[in-house]
mmCIF file of C-alpha atoms and ligand atoms in Angstrom:
data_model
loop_
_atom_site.group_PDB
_atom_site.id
_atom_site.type_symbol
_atom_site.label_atom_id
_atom_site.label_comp_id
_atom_site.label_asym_id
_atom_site.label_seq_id
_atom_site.Cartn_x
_atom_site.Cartn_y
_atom_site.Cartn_z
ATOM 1 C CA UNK U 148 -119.294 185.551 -100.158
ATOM 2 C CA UNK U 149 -120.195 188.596 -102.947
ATOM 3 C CA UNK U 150 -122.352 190.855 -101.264
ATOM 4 C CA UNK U 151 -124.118 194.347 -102.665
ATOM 5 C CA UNK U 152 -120.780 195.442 -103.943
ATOM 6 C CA UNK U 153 -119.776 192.495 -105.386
ATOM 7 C CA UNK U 154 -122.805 191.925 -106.878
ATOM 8 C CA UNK U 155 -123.055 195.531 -108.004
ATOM 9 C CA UNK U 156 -119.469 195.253 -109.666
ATOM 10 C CA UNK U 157 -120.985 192.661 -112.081
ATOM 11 C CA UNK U 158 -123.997 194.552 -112.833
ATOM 12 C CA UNK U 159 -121.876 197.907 -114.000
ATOM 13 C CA UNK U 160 -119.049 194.952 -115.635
ATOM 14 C CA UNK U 161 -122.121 193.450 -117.730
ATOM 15 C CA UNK U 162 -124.537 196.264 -118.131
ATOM 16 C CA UNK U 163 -122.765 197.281 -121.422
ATOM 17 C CA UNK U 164 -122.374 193.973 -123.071
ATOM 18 C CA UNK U 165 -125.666 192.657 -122.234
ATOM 19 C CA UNK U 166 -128.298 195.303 -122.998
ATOM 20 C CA UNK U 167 -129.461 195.440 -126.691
ATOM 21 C CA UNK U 168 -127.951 192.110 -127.126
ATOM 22 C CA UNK U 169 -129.732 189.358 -129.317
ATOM 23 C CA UNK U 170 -130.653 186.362 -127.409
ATOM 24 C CA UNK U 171 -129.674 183.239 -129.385
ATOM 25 C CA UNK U 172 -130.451 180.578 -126.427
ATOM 26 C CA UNK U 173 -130.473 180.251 -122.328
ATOM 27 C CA UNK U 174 -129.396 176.543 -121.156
ATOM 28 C CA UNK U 175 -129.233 175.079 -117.838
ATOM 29 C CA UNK U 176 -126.879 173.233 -117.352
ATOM 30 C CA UNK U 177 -127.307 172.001 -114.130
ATOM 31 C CA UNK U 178 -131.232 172.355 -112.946
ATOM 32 C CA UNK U 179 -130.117 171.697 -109.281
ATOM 33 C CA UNK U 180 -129.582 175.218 -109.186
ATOM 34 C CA UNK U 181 -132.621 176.793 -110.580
ATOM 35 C CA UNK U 182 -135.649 177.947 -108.047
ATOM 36 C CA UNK U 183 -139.130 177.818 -108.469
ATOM 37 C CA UNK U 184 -141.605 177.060 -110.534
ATOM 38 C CA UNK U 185 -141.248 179.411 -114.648
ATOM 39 C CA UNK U 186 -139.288 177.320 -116.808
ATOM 40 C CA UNK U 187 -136.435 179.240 -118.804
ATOM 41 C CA UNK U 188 -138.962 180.342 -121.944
ATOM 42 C CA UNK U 189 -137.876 178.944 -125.233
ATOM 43 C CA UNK U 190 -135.562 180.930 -127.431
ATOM 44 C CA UNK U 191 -135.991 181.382 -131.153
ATOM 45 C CA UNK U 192 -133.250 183.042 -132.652
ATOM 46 C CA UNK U 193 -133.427 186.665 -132.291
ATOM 47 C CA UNK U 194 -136.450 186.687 -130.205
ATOM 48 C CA UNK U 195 -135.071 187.940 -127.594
ATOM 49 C CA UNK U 196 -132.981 190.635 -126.644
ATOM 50 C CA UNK U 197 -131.358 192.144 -123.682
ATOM 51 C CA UNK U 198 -132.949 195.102 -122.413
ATOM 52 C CA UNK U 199 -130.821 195.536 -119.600
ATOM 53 C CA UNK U 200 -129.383 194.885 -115.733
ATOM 54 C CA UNK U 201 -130.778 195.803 -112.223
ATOM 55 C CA UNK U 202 -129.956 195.120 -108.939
ATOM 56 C CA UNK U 203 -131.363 194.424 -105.586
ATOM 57 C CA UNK U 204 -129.550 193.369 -102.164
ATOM 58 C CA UNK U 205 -126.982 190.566 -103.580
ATOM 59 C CA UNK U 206 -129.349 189.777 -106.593
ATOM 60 C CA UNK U 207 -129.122 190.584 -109.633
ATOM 61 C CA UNK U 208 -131.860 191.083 -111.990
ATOM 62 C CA UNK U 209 -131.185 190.717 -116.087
ATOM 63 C CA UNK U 210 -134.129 191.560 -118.283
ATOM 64 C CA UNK U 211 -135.199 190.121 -121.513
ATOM 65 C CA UNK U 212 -137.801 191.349 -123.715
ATOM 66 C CA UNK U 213 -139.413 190.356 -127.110
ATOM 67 C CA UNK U 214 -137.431 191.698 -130.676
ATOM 68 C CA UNK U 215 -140.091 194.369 -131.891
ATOM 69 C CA UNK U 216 -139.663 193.037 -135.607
ATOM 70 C CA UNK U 217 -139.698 189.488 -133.909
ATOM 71 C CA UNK U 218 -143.391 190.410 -132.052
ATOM 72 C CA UNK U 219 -144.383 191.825 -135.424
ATOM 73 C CA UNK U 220 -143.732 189.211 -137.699
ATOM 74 C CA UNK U 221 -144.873 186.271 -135.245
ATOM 75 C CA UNK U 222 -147.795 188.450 -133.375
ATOM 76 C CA UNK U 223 -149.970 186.908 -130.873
ATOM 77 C CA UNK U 224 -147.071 184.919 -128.476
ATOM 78 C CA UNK U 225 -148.484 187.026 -125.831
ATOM 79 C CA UNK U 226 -145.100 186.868 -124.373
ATOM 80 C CA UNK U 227 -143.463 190.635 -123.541
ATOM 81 C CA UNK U 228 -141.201 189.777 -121.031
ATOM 82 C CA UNK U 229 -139.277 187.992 -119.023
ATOM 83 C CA UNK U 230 -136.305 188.221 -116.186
ATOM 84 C CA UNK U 231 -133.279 185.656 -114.773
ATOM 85 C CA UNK U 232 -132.505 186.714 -111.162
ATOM 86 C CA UNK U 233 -129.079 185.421 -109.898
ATOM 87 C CA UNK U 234 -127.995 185.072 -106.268
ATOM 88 C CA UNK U 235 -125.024 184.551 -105.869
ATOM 89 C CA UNK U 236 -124.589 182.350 -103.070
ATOM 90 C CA UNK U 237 -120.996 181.143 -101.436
ATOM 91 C CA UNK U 238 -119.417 181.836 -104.980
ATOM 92 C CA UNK U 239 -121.445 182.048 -107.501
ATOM 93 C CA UNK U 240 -120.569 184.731 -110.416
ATOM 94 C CA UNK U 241 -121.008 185.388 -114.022
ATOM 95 C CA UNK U 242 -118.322 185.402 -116.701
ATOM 96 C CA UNK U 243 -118.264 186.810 -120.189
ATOM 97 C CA UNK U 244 -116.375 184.141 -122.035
ATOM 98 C CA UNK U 245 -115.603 183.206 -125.783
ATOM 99 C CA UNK U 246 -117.330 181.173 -127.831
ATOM 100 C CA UNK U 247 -116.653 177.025 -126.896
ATOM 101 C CA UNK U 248 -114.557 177.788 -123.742
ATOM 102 C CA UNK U 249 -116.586 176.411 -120.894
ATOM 103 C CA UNK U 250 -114.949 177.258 -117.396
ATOM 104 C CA UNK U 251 -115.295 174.368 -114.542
ATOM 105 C CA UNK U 252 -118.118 174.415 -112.989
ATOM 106 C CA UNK U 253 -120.619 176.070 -115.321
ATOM 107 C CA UNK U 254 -123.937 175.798 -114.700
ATOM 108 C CA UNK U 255 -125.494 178.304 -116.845
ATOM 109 C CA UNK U 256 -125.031 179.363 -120.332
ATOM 110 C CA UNK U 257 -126.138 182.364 -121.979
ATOM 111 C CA UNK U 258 -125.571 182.856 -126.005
ATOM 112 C CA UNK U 259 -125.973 185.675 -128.103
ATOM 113 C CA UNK U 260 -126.523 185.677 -131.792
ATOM 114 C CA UNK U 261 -124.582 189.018 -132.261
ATOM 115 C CA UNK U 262 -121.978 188.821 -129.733
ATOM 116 C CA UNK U 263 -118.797 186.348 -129.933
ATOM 117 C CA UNK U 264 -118.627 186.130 -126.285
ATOM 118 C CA UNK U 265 -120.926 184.038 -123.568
ATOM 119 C CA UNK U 266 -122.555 185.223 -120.686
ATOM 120 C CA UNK U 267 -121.980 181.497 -117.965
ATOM 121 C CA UNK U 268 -122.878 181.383 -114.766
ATOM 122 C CA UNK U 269 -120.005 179.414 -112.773
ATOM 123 C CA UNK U 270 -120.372 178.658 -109.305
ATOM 124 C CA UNK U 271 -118.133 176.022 -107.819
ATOM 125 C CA UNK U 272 -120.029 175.608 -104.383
ATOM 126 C CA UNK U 273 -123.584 175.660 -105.830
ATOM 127 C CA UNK U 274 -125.115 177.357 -102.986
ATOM 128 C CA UNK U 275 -126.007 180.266 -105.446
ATOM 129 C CA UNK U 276 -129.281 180.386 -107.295
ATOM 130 C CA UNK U 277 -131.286 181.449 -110.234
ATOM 131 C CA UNK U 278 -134.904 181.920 -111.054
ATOM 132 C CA UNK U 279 -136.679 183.203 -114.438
ATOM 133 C CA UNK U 280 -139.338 185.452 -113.176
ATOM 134 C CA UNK U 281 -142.028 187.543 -115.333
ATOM 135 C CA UNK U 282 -142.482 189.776 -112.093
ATOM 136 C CA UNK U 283 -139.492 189.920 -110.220
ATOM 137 C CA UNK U 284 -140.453 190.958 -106.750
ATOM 138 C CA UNK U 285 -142.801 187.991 -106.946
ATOM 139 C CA UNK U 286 -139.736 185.855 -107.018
ATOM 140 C CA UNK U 287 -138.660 182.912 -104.532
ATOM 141 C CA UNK U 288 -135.900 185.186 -104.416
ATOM 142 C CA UNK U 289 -136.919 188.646 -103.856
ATOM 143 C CA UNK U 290 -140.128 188.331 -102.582
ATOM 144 C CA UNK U 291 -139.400 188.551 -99.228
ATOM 145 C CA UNK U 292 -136.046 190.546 -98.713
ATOM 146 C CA UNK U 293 -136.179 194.093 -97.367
ATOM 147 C CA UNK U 294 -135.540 197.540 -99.491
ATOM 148 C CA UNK U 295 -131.768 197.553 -100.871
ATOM 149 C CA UNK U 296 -129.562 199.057 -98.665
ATOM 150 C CA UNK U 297 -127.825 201.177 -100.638
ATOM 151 C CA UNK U 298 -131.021 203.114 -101.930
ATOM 152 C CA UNK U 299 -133.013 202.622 -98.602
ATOM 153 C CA UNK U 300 -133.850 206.190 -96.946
ATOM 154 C CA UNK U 301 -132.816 207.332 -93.753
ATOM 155 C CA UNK U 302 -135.992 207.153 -92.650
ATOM 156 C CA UNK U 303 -137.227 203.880 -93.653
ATOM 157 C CA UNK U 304 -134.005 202.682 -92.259
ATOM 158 C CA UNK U 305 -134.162 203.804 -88.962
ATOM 159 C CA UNK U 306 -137.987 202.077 -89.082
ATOM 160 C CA UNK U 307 -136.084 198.899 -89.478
ATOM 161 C CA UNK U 308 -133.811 199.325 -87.023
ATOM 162 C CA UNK U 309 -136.467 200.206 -84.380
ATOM 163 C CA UNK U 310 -139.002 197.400 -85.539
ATOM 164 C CA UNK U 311 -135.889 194.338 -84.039
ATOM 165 C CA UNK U 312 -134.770 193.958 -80.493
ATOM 166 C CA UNK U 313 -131.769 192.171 -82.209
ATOM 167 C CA UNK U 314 -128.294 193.643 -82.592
ATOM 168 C CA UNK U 315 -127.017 195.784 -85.419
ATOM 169 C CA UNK U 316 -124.447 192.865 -86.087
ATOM 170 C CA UNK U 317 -127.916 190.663 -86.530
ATOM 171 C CA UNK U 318 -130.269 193.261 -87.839
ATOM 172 C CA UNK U 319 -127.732 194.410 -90.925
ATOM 173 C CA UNK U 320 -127.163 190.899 -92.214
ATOM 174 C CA UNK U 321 -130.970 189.765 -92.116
ATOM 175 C CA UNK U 322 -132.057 190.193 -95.517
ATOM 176 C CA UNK U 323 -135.921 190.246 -94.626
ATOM 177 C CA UNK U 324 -135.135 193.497 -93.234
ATOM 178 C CA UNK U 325 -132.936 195.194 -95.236
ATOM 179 C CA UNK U 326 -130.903 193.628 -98.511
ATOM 180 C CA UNK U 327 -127.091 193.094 -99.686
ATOM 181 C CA UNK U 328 -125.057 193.587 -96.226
ATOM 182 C CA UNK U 329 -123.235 190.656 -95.247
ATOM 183 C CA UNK U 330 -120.645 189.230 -92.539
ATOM 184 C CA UNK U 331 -117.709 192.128 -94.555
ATOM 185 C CA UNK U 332 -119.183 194.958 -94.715
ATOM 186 C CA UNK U 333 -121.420 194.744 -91.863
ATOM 187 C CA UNK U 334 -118.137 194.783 -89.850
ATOM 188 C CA UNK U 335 -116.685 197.693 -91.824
ATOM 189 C CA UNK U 336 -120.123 199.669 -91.553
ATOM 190 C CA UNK U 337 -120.117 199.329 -87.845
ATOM 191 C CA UNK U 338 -116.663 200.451 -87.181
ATOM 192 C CA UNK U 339 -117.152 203.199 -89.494
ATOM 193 C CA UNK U 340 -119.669 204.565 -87.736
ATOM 194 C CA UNK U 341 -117.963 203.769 -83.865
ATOM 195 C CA UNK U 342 -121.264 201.575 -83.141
ATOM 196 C CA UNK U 343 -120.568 197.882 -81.073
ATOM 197 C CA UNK U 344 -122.418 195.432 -83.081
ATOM 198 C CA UNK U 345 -123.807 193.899 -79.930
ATOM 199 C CA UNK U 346 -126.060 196.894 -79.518
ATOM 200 C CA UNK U 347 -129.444 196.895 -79.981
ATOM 201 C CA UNK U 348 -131.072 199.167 -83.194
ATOM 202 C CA UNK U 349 -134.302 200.101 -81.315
ATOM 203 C CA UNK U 350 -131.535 201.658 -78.657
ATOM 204 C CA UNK U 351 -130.006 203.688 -80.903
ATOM 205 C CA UNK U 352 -130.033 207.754 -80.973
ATOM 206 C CA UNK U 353 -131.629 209.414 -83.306
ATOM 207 C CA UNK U 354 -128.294 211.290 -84.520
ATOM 208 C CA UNK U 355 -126.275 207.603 -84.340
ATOM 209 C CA UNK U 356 -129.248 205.825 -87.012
ATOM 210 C CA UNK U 357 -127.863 209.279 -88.675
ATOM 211 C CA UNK U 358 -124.062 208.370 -88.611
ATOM 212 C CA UNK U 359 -124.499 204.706 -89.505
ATOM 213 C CA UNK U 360 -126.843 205.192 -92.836
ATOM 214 C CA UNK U 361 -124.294 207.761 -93.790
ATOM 215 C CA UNK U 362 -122.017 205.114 -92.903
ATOM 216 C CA UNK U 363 -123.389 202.427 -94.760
ATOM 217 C CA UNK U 364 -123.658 204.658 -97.987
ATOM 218 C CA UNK U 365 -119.989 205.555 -97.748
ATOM 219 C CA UNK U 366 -118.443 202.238 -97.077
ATOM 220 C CA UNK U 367 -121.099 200.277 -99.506
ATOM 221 C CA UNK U 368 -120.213 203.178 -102.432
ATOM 222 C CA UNK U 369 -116.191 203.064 -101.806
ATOM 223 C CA UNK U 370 -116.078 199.330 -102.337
ATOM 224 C CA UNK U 371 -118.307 199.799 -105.518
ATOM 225 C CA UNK U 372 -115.490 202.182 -106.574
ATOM 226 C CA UNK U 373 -113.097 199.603 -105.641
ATOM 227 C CA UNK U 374 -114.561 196.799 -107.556
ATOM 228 C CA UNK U 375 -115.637 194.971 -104.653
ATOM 229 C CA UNK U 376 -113.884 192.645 -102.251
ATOM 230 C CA UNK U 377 -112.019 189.615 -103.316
ATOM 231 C CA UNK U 378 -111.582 186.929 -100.260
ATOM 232 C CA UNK U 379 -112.315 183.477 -101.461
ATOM 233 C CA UNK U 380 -113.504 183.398 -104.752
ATOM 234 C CA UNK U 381 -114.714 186.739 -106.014
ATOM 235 C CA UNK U 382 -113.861 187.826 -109.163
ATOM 236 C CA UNK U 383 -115.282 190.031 -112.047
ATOM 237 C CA UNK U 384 -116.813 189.188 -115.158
ATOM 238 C CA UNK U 385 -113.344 189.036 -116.585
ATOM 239 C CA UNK U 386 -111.439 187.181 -114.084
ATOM 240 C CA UNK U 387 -110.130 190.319 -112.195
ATOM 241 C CA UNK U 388 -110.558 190.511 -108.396
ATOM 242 C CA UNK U 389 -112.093 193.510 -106.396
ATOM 243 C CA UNK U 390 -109.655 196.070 -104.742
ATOM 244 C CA UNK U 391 -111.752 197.102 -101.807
ATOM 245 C CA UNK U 392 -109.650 194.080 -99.364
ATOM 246 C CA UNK U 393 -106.554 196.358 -99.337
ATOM 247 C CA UNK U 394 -108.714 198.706 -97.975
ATOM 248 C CA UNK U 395 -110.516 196.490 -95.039
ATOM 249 C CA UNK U 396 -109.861 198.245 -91.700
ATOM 250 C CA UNK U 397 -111.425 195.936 -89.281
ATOM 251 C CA UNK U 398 -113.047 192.742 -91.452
ATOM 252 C CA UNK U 399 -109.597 190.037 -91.369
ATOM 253 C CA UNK U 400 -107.229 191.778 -89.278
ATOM 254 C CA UNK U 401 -107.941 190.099 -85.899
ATOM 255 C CA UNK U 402 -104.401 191.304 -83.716
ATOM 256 C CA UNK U 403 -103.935 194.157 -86.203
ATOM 257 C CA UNK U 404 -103.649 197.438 -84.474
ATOM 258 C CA UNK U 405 -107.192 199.404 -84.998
ATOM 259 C CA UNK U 406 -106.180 202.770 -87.359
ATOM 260 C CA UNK U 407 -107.853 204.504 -85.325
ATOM 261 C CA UNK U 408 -106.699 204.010 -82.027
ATOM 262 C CA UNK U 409 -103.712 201.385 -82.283
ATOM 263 C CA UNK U 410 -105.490 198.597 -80.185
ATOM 264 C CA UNK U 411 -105.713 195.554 -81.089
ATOM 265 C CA UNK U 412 -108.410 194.330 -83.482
ATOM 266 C CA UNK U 413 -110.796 191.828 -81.927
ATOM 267 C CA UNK U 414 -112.805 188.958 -83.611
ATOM 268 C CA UNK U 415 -114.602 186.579 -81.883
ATOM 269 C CA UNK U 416 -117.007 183.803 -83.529
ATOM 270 C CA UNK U 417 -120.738 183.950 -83.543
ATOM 271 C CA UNK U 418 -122.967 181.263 -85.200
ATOM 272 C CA UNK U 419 -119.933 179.841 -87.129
ATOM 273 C CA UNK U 420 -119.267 183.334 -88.326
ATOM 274 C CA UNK U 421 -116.256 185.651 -87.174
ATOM 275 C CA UNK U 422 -116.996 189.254 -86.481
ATOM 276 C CA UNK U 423 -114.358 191.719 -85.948
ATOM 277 C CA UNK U 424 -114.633 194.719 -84.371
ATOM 278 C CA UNK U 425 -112.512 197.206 -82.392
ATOM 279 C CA UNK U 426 -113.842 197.055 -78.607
ATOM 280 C CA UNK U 427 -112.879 200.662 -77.765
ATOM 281 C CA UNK U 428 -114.003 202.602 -81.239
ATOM 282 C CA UNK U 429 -116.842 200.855 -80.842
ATOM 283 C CA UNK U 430 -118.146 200.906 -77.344
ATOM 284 C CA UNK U 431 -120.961 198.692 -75.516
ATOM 285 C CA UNK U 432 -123.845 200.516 -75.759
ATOM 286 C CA UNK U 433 -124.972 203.038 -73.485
ATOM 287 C CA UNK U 434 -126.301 202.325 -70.112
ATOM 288 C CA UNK U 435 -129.724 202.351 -69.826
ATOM 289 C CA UNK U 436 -132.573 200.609 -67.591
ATOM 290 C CA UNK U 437 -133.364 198.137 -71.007
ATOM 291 C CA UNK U 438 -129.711 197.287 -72.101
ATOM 292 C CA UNK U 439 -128.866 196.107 -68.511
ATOM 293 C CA UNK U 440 -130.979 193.275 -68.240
ATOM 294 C CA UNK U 441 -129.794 192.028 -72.084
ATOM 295 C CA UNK U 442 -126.428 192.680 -71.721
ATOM 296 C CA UNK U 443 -124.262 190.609 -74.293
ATOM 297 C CA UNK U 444 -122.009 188.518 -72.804
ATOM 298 C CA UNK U 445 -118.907 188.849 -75.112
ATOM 299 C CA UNK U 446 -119.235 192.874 -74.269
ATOM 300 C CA UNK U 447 -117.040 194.500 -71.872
HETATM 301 ZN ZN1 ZN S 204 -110.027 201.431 -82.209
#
């Protein structure tokens, strides 16, 4: 499942292509996958153009905005702006394409009047979604996930951690609290910063909320580098897959011997979900009077 990386890989992949680019038309192919309630506005030729990509959590955020000769010639539309927010689900993705090749499983098509290529949206399992938005943060989408975790603040950060009696494993994939860290690189955050993810964040020391925002930074930014992970279905704009599996050191290798300390790797499964962790790098959590009484049975 793409998560901030991922998602972040496409952004930088389509930033280029799409801003400044004339808008020719926006179909839906499949409305199934299309939230709430602004319907995709209607495209005259070169009304529209690109203005550019953002990004929060695992959605992205393409903006469109009215031609100025356009808005001066046919005054009085009212319309400025608009934006298409894109989650990406199980497998969703977007592809840059050529002109009549449509992939399986397109549900989305984007055309340009001065580009040769397509912008689709492909997304075999259709548990991704869109929405056009004129206020994106008003979105069914974004409206209520936390700040991005890759720009969040130490501070507000360790507010969210102390506001949840739930575990880090918990706390760092709930995207009302903080956006873009799934079931990957939750795992790789917590080993990289030697926390269990069966601790509690309201337990944590002031110097270990420290060590794992710097950790989440550092693992979030080398998998950026790396193009992302590829597991299942992942791949970039162009078909390539992410690099940053190769360099997984928990997430997948269940048995493995830790690089750190040569035990074994252990997962276990939680929800329907398999987290993987090293038991001794990252040790139950402290004793105190609280954690007794809570104590997480799969700890040791
Ligand atoms: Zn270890």
């Amino acid at each position: 499942m793409p998560e901030l990386p991922e998602v972040e890989t496409s952004r930088m992949d389509l930033q280029g292509f799409f801003t400044g680019a004339a808008v020719r038309d926006c179909r839906v192919l499949d409305p199934r996958i299309r939230v709430g309630h602004p319907s995709p506005p209607f495209f005259r030729r070169g009304q529209w153009v690109g203005t550019g990509i953002e990004r929060h959590g695992k959605t992205l955020i393409m903006g469109f905005s009215q031609n100025q000769e356009e808005e001066t010639e046919h005054s009085g539309k009212g319309e400025k702006g608009f934006f298409l927010l894109s989650r990406f689900g199980m497998s969703g993705s977007w592809r840059r394409v050529d002109a009549r090749l449509n992939p399986p499983h397109t549900h989305l098509e984007i055309r340009f009047s001065d580009r040769t290529s397509r912008l689709v949206w492909v997304d075999p399992r259709r548990f991704g979604r869109i929405e056009f938005a004129t206020v994106p943060f008003s979105s069914n989408l974004l409206s209520r996930v936390g700040p991005d975790a890759l720009s969040v603040s130490a501070s507000v950060f360790e507010e969210i951690l102390r506001s949840t009696s739930r575990s880090l494993r918990s706390a760092l994939m709930d995207q009302g609290l903080l956006a873009g860290i799934g079931n990957i690189y939750m795992a790789e955050i917590l080993f990289d910063a030697g926390l269990s993810p069966f601790r509690e964040g309201r337990d944590l020391l002031f110097r270990e909320v420290r060590v794992l925002h710097a950790s989440m930074h550092s693992v979030l930014r080398a998998a950026i580098a790396e193009g992302g992970s590829t597991i299942h279905s992942f791949a970039r704009e162009d078909g390539r897959n992410g690099g940053y599996q190769k360099l997984h050191l928990v997430y997948g290798r269940e048995g493995q011997p830790c690089p750190r300390c040569g035990l074994p790797v252990r997962k276990v499964t939680l929800e329907a979900r398999s987290l993987y962790y090293c038991p001794s790098c990252q040790p139950p959590k402290r004793s105190t009077i609280r954690s007794s009484s809570r104590r997480d049975p799969l700890e040791n």
